[in-house]
Backbone as numpy.savetxt, mean C-alpha at the origin, in Angstrom:
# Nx Ny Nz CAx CAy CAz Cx Cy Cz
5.42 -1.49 20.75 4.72 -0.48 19.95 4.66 0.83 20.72
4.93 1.85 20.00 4.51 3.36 20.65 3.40 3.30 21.40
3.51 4.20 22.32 1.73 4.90 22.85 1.64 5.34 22.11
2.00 5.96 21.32 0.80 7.20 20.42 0.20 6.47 19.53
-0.69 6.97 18.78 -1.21 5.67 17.38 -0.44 7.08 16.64
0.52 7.91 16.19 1.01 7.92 14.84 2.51 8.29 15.43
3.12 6.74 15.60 5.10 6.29 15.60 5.17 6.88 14.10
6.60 7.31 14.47 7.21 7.41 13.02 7.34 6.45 12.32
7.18 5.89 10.93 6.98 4.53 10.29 8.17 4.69 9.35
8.91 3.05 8.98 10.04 3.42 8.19 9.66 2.75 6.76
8.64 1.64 7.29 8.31 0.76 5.97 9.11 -0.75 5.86
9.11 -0.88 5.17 9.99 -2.21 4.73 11.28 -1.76 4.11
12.79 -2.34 4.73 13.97 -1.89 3.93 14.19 -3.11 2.97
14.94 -2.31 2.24 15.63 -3.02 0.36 16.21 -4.30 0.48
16.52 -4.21 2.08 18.05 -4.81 2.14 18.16 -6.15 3.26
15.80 -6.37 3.55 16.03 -7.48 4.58 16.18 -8.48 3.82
15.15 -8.71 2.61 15.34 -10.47 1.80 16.48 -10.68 1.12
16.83 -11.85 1.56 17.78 -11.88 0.35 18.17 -12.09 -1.02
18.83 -11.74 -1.30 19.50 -11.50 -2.73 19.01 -10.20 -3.39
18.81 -8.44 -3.17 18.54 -7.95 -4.24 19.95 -6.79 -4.12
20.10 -6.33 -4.96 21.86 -5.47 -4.85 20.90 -3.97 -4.37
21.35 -3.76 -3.25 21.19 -2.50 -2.97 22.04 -1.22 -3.44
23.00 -1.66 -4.37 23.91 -0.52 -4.30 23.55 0.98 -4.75
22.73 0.81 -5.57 21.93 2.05 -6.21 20.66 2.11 -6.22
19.72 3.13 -5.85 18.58 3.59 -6.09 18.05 3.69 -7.48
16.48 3.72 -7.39 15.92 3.71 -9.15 15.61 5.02 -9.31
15.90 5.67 -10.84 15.77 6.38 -11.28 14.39 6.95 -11.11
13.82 7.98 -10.21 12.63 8.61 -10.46 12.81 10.43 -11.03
13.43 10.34 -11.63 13.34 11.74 -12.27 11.81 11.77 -13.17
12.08 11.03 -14.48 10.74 10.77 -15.16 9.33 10.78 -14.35
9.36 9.98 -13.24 8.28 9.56 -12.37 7.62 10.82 -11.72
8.84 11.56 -11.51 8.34 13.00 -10.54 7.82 13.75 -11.64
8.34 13.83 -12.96 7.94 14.67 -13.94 6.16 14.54 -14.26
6.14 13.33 -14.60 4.83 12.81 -14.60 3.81 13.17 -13.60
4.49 13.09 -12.50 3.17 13.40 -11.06 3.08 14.63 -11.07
4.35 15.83 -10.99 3.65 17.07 -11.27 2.45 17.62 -12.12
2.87 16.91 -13.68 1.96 16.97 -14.76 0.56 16.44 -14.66
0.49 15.73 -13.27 -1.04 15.18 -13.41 -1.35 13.70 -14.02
-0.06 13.31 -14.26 -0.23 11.82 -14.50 -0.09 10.58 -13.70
-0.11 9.51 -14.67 -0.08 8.47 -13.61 1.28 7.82 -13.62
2.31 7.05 -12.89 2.92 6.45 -12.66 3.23 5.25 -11.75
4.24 4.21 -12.60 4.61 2.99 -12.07 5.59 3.14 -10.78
5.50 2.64 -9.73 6.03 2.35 -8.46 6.42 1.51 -7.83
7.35 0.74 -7.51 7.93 -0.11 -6.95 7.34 -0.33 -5.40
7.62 -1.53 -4.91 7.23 -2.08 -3.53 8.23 -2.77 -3.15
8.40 -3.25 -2.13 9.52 -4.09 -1.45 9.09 -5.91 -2.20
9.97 -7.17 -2.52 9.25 -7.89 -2.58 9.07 -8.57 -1.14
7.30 -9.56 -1.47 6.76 -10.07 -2.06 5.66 -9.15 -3.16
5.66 -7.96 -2.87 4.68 -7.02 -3.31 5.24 -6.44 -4.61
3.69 -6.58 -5.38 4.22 -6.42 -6.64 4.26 -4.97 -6.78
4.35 -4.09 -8.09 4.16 -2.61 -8.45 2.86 -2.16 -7.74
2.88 -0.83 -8.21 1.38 0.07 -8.04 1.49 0.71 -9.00
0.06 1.16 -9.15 0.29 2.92 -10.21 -0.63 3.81 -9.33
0.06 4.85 -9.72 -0.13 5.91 -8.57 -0.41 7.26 -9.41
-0.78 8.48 -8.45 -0.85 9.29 -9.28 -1.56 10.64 -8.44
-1.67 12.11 -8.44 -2.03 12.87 -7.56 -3.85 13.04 -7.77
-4.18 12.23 -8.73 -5.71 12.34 -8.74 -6.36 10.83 -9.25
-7.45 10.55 -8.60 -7.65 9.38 -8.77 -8.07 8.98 -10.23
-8.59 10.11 -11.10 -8.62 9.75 -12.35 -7.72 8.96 -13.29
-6.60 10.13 -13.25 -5.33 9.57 -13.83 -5.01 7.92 -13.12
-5.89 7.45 -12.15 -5.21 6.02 -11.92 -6.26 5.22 -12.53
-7.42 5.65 -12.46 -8.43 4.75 -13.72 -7.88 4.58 -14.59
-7.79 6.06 -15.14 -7.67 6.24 -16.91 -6.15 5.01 -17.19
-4.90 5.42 -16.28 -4.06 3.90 -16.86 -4.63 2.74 -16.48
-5.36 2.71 -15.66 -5.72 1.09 -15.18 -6.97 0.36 -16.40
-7.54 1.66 -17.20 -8.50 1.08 -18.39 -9.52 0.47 -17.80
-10.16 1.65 -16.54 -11.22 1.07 -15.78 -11.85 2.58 -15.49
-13.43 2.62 -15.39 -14.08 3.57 -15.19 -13.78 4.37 -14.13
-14.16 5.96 -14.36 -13.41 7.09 -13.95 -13.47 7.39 -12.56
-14.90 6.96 -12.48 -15.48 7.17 -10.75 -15.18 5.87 -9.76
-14.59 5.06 -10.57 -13.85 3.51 -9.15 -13.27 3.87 -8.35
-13.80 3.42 -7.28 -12.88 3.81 -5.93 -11.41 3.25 -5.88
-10.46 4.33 -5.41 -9.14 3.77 -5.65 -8.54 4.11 -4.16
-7.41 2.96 -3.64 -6.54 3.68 -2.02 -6.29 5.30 -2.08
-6.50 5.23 -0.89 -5.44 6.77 -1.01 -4.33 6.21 0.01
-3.06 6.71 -0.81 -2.04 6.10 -0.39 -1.53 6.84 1.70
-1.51 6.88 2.60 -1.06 7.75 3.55 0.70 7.60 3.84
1.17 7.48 2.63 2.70 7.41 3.41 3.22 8.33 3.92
2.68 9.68 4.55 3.35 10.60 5.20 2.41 10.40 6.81
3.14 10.57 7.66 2.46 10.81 8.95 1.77 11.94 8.99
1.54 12.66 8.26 0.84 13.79 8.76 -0.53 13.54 8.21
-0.56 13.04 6.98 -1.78 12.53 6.25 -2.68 11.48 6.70
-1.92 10.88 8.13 -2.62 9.68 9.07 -3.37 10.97 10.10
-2.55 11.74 10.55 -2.86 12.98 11.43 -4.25 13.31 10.88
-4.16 13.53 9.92 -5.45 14.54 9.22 -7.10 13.49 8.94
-6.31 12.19 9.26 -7.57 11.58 8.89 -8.08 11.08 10.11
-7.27 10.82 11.68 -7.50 10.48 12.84 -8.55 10.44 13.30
-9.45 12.13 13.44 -10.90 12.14 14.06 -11.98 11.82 13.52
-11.90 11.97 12.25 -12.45 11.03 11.11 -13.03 9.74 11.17
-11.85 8.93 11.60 -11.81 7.74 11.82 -13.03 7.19 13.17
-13.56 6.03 13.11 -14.63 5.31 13.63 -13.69 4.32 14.52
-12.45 4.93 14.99 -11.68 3.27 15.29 -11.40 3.75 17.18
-11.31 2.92 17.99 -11.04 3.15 19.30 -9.80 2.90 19.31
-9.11 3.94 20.51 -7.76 4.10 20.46 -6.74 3.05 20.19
-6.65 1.66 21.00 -6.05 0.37 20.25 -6.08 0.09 19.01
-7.64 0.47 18.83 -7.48 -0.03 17.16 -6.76 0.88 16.35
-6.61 2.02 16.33 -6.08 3.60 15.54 -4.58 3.10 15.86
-4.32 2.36 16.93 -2.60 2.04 16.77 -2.51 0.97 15.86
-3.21 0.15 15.75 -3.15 -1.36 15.31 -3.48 -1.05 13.84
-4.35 -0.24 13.25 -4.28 0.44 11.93 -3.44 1.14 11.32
-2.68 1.64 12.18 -1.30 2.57 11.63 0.10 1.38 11.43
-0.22 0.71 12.44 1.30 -0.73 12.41 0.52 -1.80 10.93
-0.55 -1.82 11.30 -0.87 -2.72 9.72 -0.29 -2.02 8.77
-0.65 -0.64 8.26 -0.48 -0.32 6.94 0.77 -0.03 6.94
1.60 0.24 7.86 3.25 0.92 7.81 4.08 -0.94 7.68
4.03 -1.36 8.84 4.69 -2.91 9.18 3.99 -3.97 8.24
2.59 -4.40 8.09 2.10 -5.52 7.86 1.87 -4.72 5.51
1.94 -3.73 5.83 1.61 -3.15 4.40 0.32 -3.45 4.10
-0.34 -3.81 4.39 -1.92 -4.26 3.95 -2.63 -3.02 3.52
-3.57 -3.31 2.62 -4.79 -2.39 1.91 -5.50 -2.97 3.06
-6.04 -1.63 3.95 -7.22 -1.82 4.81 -8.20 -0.78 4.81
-9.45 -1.23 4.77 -10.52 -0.70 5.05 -10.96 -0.37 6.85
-10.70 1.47 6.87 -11.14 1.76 7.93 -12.64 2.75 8.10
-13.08 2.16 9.45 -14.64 2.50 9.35 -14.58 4.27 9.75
-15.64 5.07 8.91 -15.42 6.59 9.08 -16.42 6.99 9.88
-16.11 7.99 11.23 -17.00 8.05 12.41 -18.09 8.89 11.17
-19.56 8.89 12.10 -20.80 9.52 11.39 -20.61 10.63 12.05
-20.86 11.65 11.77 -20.81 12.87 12.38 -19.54 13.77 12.16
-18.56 12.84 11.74 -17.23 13.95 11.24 -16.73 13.42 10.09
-17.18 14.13 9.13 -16.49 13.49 7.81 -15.51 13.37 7.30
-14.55 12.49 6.59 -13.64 12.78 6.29 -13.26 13.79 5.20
-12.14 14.58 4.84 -11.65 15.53 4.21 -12.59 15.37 2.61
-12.85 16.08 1.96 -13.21 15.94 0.47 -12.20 14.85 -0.04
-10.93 15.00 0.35 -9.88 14.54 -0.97 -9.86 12.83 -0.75
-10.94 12.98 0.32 -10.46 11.04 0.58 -11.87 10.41 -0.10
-12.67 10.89 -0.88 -13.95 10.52 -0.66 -13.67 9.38 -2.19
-12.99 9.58 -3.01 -12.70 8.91 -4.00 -12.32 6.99 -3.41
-11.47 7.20 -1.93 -11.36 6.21 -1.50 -12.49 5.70 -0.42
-13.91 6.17 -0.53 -14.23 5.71 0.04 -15.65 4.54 -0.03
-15.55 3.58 0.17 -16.57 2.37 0.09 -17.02 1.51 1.14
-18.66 2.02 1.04 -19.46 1.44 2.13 -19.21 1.86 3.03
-18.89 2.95 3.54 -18.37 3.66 4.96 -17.27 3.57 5.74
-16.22 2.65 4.69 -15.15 2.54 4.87 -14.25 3.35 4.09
-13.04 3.93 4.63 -11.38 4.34 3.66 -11.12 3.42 3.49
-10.69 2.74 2.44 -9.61 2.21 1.61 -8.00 2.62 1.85
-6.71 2.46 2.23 -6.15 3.01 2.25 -5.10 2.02 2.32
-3.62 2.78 2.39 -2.19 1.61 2.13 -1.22 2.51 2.44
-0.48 2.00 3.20 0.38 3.24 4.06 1.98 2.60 3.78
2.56 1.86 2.77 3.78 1.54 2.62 5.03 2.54 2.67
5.80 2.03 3.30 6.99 3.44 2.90 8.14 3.06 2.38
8.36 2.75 1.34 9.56 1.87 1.61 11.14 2.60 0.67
11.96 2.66 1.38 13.21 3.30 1.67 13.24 4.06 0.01
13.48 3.40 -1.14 14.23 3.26 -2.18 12.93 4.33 -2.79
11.92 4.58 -2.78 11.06 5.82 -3.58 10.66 6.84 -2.29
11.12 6.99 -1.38 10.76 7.62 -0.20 10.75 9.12 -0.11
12.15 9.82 -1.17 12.15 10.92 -1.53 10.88 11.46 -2.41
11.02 10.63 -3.67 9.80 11.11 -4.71 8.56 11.16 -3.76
8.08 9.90 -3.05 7.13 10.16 -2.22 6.54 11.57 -1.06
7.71 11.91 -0.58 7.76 13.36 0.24 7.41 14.29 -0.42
7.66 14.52 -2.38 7.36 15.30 -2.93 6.23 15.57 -3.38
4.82 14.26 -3.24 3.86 14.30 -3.28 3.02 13.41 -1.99
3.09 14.32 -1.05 2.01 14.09 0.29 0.63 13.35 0.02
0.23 13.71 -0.79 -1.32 13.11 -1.55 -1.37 12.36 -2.34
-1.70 11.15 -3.07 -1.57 10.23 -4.08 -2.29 9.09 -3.99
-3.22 8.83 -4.96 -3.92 7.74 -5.08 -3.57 6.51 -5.19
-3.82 5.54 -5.31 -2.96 3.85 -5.70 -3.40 2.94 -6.03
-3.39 2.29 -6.90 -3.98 0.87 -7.13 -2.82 -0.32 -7.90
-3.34 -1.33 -7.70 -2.35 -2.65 -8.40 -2.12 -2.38 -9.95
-0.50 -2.38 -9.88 -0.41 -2.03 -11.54 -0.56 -3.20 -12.30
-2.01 -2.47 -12.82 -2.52 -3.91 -14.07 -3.77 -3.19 -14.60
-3.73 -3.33 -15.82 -5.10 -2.68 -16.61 -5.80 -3.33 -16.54
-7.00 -4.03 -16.61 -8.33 -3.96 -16.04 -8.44 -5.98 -16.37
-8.65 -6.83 -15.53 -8.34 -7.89 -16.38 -7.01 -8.88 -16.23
-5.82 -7.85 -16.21 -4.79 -8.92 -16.32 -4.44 -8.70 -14.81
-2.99 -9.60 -14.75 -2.57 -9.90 -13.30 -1.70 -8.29 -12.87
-1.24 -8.18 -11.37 -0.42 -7.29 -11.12 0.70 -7.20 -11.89
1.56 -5.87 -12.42 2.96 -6.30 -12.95 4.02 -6.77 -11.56
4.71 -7.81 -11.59 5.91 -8.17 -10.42 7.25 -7.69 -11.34
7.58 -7.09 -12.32 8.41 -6.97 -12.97 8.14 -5.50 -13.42
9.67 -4.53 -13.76 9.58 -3.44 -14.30 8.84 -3.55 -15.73
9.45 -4.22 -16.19 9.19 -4.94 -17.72 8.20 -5.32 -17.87
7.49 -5.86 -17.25 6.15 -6.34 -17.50 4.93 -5.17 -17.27
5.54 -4.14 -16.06 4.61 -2.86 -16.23 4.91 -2.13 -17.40
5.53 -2.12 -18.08 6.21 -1.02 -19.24 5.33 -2.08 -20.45
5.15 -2.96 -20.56 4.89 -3.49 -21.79 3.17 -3.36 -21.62
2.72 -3.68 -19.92 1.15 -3.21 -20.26 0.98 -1.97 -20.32
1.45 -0.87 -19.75 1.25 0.26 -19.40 1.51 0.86 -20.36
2.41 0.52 -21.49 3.06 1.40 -22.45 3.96 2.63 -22.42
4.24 3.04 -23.03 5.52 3.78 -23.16 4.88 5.65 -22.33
4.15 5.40 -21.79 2.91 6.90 -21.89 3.09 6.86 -19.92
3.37 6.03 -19.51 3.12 5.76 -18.24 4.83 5.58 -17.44
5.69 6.24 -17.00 6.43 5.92 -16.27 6.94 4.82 -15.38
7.89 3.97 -15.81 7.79 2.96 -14.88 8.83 3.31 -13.93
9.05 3.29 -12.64 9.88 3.21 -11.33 10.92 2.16 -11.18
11.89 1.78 -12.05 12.33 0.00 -12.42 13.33 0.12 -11.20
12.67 -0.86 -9.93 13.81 -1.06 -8.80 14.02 -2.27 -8.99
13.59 -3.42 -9.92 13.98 -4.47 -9.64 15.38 -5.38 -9.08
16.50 -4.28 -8.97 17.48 -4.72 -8.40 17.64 -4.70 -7.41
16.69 -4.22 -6.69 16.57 -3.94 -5.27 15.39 -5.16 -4.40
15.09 -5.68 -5.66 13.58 -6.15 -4.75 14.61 -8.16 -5.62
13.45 -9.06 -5.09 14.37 -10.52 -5.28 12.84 -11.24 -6.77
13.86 -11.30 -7.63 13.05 -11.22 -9.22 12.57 -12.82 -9.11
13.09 -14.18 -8.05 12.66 -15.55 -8.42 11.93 -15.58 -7.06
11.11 -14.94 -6.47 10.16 -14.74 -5.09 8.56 -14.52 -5.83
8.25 -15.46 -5.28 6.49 -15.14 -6.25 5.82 -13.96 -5.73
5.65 -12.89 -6.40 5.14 -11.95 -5.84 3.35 -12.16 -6.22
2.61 -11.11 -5.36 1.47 -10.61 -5.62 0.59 -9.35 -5.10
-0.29 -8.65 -5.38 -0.49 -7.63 -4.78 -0.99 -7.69 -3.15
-1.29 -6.58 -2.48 -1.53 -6.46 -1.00 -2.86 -7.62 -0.83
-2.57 -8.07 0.55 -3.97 -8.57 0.87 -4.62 -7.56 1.22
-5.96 -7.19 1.55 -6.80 -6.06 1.86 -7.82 -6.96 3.03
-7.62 -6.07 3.98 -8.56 -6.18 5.21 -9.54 -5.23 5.89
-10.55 -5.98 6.07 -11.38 -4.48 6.84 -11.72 -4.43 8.55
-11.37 -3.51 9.19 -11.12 -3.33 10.49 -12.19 -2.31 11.17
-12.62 -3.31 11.59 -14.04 -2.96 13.32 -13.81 -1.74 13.37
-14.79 -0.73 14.05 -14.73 -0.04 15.05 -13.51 -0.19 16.70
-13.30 -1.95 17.09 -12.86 -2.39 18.57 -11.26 -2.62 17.45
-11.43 -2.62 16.15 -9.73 -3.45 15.95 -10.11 -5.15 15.34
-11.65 -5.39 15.40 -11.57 -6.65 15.22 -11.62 -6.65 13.71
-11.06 -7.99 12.73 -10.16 -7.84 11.54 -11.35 -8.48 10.86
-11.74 -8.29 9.47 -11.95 -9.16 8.54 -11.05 -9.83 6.92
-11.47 -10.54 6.05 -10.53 -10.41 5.15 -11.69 -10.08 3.95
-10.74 -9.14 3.60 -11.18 -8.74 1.97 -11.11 -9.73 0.86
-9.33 -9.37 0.45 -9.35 -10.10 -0.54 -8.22 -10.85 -0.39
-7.69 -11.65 -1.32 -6.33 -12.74 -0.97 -5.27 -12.13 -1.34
-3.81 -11.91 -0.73 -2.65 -11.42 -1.51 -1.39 -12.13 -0.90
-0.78 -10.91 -0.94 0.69 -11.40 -0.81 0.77 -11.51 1.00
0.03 -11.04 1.99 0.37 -11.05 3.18 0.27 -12.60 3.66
-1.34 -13.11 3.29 -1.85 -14.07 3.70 -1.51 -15.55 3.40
-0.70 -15.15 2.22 0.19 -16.86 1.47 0.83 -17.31 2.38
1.37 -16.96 3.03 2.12 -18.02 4.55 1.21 -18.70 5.52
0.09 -18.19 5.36 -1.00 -18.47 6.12 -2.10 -19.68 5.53
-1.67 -20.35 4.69 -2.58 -21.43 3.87 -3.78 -20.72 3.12
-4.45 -21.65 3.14 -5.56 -21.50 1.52 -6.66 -20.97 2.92
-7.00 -21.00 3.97 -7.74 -20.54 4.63 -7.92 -19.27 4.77
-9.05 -18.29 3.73 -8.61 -16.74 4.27 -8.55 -15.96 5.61
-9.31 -16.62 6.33 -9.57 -16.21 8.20 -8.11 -16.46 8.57
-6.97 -17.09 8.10 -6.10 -17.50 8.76 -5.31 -16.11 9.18
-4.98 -15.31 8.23 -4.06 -14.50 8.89 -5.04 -13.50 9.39
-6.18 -12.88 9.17 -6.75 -12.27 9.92 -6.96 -12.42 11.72
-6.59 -14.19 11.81 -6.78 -14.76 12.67 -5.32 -14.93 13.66
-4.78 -15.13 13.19 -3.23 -14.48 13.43 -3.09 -13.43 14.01
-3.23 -12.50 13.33 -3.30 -10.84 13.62 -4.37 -10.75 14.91
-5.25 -11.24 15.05 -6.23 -10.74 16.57 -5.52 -11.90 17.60
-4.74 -12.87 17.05 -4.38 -13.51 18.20 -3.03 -12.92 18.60
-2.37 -12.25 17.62 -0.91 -11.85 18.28 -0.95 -10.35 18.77
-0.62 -10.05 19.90 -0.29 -8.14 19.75 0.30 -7.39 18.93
0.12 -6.31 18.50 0.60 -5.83 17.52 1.69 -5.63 17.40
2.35 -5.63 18.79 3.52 -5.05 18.94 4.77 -6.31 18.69
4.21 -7.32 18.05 4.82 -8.55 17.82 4.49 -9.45 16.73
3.34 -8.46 16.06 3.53 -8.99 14.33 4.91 -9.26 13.99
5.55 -9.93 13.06 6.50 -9.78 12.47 6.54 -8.85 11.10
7.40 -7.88 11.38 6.81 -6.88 9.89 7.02 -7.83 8.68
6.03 -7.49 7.76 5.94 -7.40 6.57 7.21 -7.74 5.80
7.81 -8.52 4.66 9.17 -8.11 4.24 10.48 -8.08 5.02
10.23 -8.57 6.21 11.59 -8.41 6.62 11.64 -9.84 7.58
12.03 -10.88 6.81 12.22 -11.75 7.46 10.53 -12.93 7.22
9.64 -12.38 6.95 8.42 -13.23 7.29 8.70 -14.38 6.17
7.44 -15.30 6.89 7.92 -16.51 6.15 7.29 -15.99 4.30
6.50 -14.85 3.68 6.34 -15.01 2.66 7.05 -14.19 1.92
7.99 -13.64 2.42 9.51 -12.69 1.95 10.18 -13.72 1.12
10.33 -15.53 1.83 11.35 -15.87 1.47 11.17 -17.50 0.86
């Protein structure tokens, strides 16, 4: 792992699990159109991870998700500079500020980080914030990486309206989301007979020490025990997680 806590992060590539055809990228023309306009849009993930919907204000990710206006939603950090801006902010000691940046880039996890008292974080994060924690999800992954650069700021949540499951399929976001909502369709890129599900979400100490939120796609290799991969993660160094998607046992 770097000394610094913000390495350049690449994300998860298209092209570790097997079987998805990398030969072409997904169409985000529509998608960019939409985010300028203030809307919300469908987004692809590497698998095991299902969609997101995203969007430059957290409203627009209620209003498609068919859930009240003021819910706290991630704020997405896939640019390094947007980790930069939230650094002093942060309540985390230097190990941990590395070990929070390799979770959300390598491990992809929704994690909850604790916000120092005395320096607040920016206005624009306050939508993500619960119980004195950020919410946040730092994925980067190769195949929407451009559209992403074009919007530095962006909210996120599991694409699914309020109730049903994540979409793991282009098709299945387009049929809940409806025709009003942009879908991102990489499914040729990602492996369509791999059980997907959305991020696990963890919340992280002040020292780095881990809890678990909620159950997802990280922790399924890890049995029905939720402490398990949390437990994992404080027993291994960071610098020897196995990333996310590339190779782990719930990629494949």
């Amino acid at each position: 792992m770097s000394d610094t806590p913000f390495p350049a992060g690449t994300g998860a590539d298209p092209g570790t699990a097997a079987g998805p055809d990398t030969s072409a990228g997904p169409d985000t023309v529509a998608a960019a159109r939409a985010l300028r306009a203030g809307g919300a849009v469908i987004l692809p993930n590497p698998s095991p991870l299902t969609y997101v919907v995203t969007a430059t204000t957290p409203r627009a990710v209620n209003d498609a998700k068919g859930r009240r206006a003021g819910q706290e939603v991630a704020l997405w950090v896939h640019e390094d500079a947007t980790w930069w801006s939230l650094a002093t902010a942060l309540d985390l000691e230097p190990a941990a500020l590395r070990a929070a940046f390799t979770l959300l880039r390598e491990q992809l996890v929704t994690l909850l980080v604790p916000v120092r008292a005395g320096a607040p974080a920016p206005p624009w994060t306050d939508p993500a914030l619960r119980d004195g924690h950020l919410l946040l999800f730092g994925a980067q992954w190769t195949p929407v990486s451009t559209l992403l650069r074009s919007f530095p700021r962006l909210y996120v949540s599991s694409a699914n309206r309020t109730g049903m499951p994540p979409a793991d399929t282009a098709a299945r976001a387009t049929a809940m989301f409806g025709p009003g909502v942009p879908v991102v369709d990489a499914d040729h890129l990602r492996c369509p007979g791999t059980p997907h599900a959305a991020t696990t979400m963890l919340r992280m100490g002040t020292g780095g020490d881990l809890s678990h939120v909620r159950r997802g796609a990280q922790d399924r290799a890890h049995g029905a025990d939720p402490d398990a991969y949390p437990a994992y993660l404080r027993a291994t160094e960071p610098h020897r997680w196995r990333p996310f998607g590339q190779g782990s046992p719930a990629s494949t």
